[in-house]
Coordinates of C-alpha atoms in Angstrom, one line a residue:
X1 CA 36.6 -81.8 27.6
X2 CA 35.9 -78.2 28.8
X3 CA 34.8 -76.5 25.3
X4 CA 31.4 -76.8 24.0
X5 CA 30.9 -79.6 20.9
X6 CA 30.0 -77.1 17.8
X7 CA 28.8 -77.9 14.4
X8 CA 31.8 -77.2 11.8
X9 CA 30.9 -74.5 8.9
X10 CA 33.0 -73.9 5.9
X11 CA 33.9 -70.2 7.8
X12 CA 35.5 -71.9 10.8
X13 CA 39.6 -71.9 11.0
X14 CA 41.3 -75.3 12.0
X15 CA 44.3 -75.1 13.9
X16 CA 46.6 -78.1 14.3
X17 CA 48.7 -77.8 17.6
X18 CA 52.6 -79.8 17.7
X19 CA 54.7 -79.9 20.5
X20 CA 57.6 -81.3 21.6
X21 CA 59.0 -83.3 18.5
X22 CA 63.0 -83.9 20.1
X23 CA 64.1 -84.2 17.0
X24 CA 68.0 -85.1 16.0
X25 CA 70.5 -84.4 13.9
X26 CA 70.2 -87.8 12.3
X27 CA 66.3 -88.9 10.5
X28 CA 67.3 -91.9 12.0
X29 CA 68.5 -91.3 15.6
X30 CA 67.1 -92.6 18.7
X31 CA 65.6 -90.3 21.9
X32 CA 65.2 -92.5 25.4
X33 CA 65.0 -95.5 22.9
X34 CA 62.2 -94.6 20.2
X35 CA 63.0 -92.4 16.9
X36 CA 61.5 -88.8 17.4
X37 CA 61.7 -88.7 13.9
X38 CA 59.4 -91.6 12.8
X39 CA 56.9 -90.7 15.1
X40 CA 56.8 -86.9 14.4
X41 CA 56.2 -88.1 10.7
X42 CA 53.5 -90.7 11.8
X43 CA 51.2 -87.8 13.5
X44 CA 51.7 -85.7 10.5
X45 CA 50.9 -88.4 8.5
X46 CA 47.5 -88.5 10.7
X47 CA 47.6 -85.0 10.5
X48 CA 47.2 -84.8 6.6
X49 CA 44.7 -87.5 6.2
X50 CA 41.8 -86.0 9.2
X51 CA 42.8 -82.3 8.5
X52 CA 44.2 -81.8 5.0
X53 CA 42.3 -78.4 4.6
X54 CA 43.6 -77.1 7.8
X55 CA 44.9 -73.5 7.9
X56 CA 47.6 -73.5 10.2
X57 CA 50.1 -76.3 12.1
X58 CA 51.2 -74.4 15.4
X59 CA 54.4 -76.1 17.2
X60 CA 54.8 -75.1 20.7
X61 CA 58.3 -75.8 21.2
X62 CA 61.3 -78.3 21.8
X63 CA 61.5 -78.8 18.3
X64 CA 65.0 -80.3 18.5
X65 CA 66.4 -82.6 20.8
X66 CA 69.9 -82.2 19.3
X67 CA 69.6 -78.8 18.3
X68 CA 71.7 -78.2 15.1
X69 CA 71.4 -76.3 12.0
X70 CA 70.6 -79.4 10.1
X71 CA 68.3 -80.4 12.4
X72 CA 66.1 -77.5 12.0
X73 CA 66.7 -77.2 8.1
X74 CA 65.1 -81.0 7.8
X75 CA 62.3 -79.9 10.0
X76 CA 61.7 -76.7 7.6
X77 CA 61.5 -78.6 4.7
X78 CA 59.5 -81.4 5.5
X79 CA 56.7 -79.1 6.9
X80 CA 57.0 -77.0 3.4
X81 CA 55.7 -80.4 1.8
X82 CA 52.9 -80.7 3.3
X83 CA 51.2 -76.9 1.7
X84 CA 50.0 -75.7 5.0
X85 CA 50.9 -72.3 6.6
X86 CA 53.1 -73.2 10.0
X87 CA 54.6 -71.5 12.8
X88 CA 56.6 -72.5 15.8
X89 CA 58.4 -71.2 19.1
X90 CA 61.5 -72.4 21.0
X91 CA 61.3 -74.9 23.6
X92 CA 64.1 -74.9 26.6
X93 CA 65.6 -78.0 24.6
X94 CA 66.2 -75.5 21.4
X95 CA 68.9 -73.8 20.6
X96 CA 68.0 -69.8 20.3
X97 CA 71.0 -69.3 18.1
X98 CA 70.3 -71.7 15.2
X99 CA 66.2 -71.5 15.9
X100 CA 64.3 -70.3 13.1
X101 CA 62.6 -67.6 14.4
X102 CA 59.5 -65.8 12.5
X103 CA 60.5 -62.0 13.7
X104 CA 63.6 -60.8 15.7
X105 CA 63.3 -61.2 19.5
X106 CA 61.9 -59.7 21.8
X107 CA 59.0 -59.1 19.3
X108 CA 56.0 -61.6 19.5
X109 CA 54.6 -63.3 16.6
X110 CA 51.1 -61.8 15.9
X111 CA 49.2 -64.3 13.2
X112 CA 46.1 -62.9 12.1
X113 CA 43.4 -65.7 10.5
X114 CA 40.2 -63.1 10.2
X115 CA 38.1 -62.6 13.6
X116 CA 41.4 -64.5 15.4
X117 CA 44.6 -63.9 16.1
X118 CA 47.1 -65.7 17.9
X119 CA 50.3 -64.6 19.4
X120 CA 53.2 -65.9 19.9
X121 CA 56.1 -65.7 22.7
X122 CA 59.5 -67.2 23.6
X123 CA 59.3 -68.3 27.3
X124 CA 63.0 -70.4 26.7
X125 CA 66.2 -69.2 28.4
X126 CA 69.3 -70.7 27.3
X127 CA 70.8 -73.1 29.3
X128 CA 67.5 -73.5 31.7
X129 CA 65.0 -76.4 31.7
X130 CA 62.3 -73.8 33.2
X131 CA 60.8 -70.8 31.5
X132 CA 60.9 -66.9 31.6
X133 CA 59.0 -64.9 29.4
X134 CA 61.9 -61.8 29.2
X135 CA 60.1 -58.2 30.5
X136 CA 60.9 -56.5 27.0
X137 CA 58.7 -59.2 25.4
X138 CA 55.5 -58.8 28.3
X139 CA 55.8 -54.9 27.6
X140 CA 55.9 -55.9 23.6
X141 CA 52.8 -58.3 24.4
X142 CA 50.3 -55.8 25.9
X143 CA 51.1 -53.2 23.3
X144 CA 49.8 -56.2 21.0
X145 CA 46.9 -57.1 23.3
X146 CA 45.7 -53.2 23.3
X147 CA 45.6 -53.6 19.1
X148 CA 44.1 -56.7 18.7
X149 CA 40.8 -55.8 21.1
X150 CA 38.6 -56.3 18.1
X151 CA 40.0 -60.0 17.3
X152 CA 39.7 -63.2 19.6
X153 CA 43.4 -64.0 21.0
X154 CA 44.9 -67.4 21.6
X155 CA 48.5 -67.1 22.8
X156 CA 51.3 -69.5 22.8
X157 CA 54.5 -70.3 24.8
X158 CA 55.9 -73.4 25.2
X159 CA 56.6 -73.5 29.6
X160 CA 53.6 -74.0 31.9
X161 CA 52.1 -71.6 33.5
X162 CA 50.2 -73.5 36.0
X163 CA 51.6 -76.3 38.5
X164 CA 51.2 -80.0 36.6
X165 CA 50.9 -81.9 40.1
X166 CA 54.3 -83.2 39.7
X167 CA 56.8 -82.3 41.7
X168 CA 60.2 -82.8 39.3
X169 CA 58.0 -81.3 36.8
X170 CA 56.9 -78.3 38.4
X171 CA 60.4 -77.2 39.2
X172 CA 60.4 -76.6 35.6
X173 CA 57.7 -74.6 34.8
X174 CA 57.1 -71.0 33.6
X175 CA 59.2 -68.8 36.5
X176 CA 57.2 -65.5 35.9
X177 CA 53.4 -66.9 35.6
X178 CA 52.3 -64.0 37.7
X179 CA 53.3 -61.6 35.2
X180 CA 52.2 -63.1 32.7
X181 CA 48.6 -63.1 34.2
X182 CA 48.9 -59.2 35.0
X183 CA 49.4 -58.6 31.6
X184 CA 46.6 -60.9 30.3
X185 CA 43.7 -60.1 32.8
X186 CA 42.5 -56.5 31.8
X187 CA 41.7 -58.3 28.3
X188 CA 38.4 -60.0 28.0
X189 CA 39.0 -60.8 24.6
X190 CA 41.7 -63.7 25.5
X191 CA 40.2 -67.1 24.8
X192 CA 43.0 -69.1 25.2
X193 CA 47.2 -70.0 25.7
X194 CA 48.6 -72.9 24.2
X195 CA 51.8 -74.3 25.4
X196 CA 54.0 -77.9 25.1
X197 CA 56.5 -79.0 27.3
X198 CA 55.0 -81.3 29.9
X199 CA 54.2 -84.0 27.2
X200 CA 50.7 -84.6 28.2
X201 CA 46.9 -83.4 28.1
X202 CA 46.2 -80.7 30.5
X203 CA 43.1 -77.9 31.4
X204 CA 43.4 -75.4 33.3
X205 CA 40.8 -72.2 33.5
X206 CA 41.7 -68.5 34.8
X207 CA 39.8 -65.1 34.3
X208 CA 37.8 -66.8 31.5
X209 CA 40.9 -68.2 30.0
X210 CA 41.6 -71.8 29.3
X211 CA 45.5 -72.9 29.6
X212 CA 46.0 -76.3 27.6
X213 CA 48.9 -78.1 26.7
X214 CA 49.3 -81.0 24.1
X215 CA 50.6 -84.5 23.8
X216 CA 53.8 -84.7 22.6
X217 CA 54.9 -86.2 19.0
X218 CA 57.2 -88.7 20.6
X219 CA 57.8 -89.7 24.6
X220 CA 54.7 -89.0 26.4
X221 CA 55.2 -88.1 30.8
X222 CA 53.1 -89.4 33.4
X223 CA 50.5 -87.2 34.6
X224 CA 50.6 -86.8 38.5
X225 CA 54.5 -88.4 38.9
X226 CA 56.4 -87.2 41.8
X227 CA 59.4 -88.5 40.2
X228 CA 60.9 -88.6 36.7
X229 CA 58.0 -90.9 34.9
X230 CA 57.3 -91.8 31.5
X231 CA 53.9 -92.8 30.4
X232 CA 53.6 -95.4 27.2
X233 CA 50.3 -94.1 25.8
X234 CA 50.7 -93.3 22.1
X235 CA 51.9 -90.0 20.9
X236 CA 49.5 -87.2 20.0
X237 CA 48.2 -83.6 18.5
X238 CA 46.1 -81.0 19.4
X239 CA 42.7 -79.9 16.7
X240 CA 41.0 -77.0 17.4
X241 CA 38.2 -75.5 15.4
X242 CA 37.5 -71.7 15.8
X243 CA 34.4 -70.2 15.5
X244 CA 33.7 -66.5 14.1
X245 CA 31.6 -65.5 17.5
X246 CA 35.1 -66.6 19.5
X247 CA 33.4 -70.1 20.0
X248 CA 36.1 -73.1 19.9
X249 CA 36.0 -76.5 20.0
X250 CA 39.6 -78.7 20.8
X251 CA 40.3 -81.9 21.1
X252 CA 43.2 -84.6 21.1
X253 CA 44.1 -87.4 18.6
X254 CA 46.6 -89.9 19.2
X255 CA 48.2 -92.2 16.7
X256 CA 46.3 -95.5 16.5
X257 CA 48.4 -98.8 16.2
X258 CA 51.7 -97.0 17.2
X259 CA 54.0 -99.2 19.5
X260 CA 55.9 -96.8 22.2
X261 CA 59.3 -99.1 23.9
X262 CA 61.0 -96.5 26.1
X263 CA 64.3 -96.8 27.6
X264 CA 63.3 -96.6 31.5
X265 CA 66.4 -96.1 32.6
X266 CA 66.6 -92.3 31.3
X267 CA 66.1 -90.8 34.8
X268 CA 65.9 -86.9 34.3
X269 CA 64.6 -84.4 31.6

């Protein structure tokens, strides 16, 4: 683990980082063999009982696997249940027409919890597996950045900007990473960028910056595959406590006792 173990105070925030859920339009629908549903209810589950004072649940993306209306009305209300501000973004397996977004595009979604603030973005473009975080919304992004200089920033998107070390992975990351960076680096303030979409535990570090990604709820990939692999550890989520003085400390959980039986012969993403 890259950040420093801190002693938690009654003034730190604790966010709870989601990703990749694939739900379907059916609670009782099966993804490459295992119910998305059942699983994304067995981490929140986990969720509630370690964190139930938490401030925020964050999901970066690929909310929906089959991405309909109802599908996203079922996800609303369950996370209304559970009394805990949440946000999410579109992953490339959402549908931007029915996704319920927080502000009207290209506008990020700034959320403000005291010293922090975290912002959001929409890397997904329809009908592409990899990402592009659209010009309007990088231009949007600094003007955000040049407000928020007093505040410690984490930002969000759900495609990777860095290479995973997997080849049919990598095709699919973030496409415009570099201008991304150009618009983050003048900003010291930038502690770190969340994103999903890999299904796995990743650290990176640039300018000062950690990049992180998440388990996924459901189907977990195998890091360091060169072809299409599925790994059958347990699903997980992503804790991180946030200190006033821009200190953080983040860690994983996975889902004790939880069977994973994957159909291998799903061959592509």
């Amino acid at each position: 683990m890259q950040s420093k173990i801190l002693q938690q105070t009654d003034k730190d925030k604790v966010i709870i980082q989601i990703t990749d859920t694939h739900l379907m339009d059916k609670p009782d629908a099966k993804f490459v063999g295992i119910n998305p549903e059942e699983s994304f209810h067995a981490v929140m589950e986990d969720v509630q009982q370690r964190f139930p004072n938490a401030d925020l649940i964050l999901h970066t993306g690929d909310l929906a696997q089959a991405a309909y209306p109802e599908t996203y009305a079922r996800y609303l209300n369950y996370m209304r249940g559970f009394g805990i501000d949440f946000y999410h973004i579109p992953g490339n397996h959402d549908n931007l027409s029915f996704f319920p977004f927080h502000v009207p595009e290209p506008e990020p979604t700034v959320i403000e919890l005291d010293q922090w603030c975290i912002i959001l973005l929409n890397s997904t473009v329809s009908g592409r597996t990899d990402g592009k975080i659209q010009p309007e919304q990088l231009v949007r992004l600094k003007q955000r950045l040049e407000q928020l200089r007093d505040k410690f920033v984490i930002v969000a998107c759900h495609h990777n900007p860095f290479e995973m070390h997997s080849k049919w992975l990598d095709q699919h990351k973030l496409k415009n990473a570099d201008e991304l960076k150009a618009v983050l680096e003048p900003f010291n303030n930038i502690k770190l960028l969340l994103h999903g979409h890999v299904h796995q535990e990743s650290y990176n570090e640039w300018n000062g910056i950690q990049f992180i990604s998440t388990p996924a709820t459901c189907v977990q990939f195998k890091p360091l595959s060169q072809e299409f692999s599925f790994d059958p550890i347990a699903p997980g989520y992503r804790c991180l406590h946030l200190k006033a003085n821009g200190e953080f400390e983040t860690y994983v959980h996975r889902l004790d006792h939880f069977n994973v039986t994957i159909n291998e012969e799903i061959s592509g993403y």
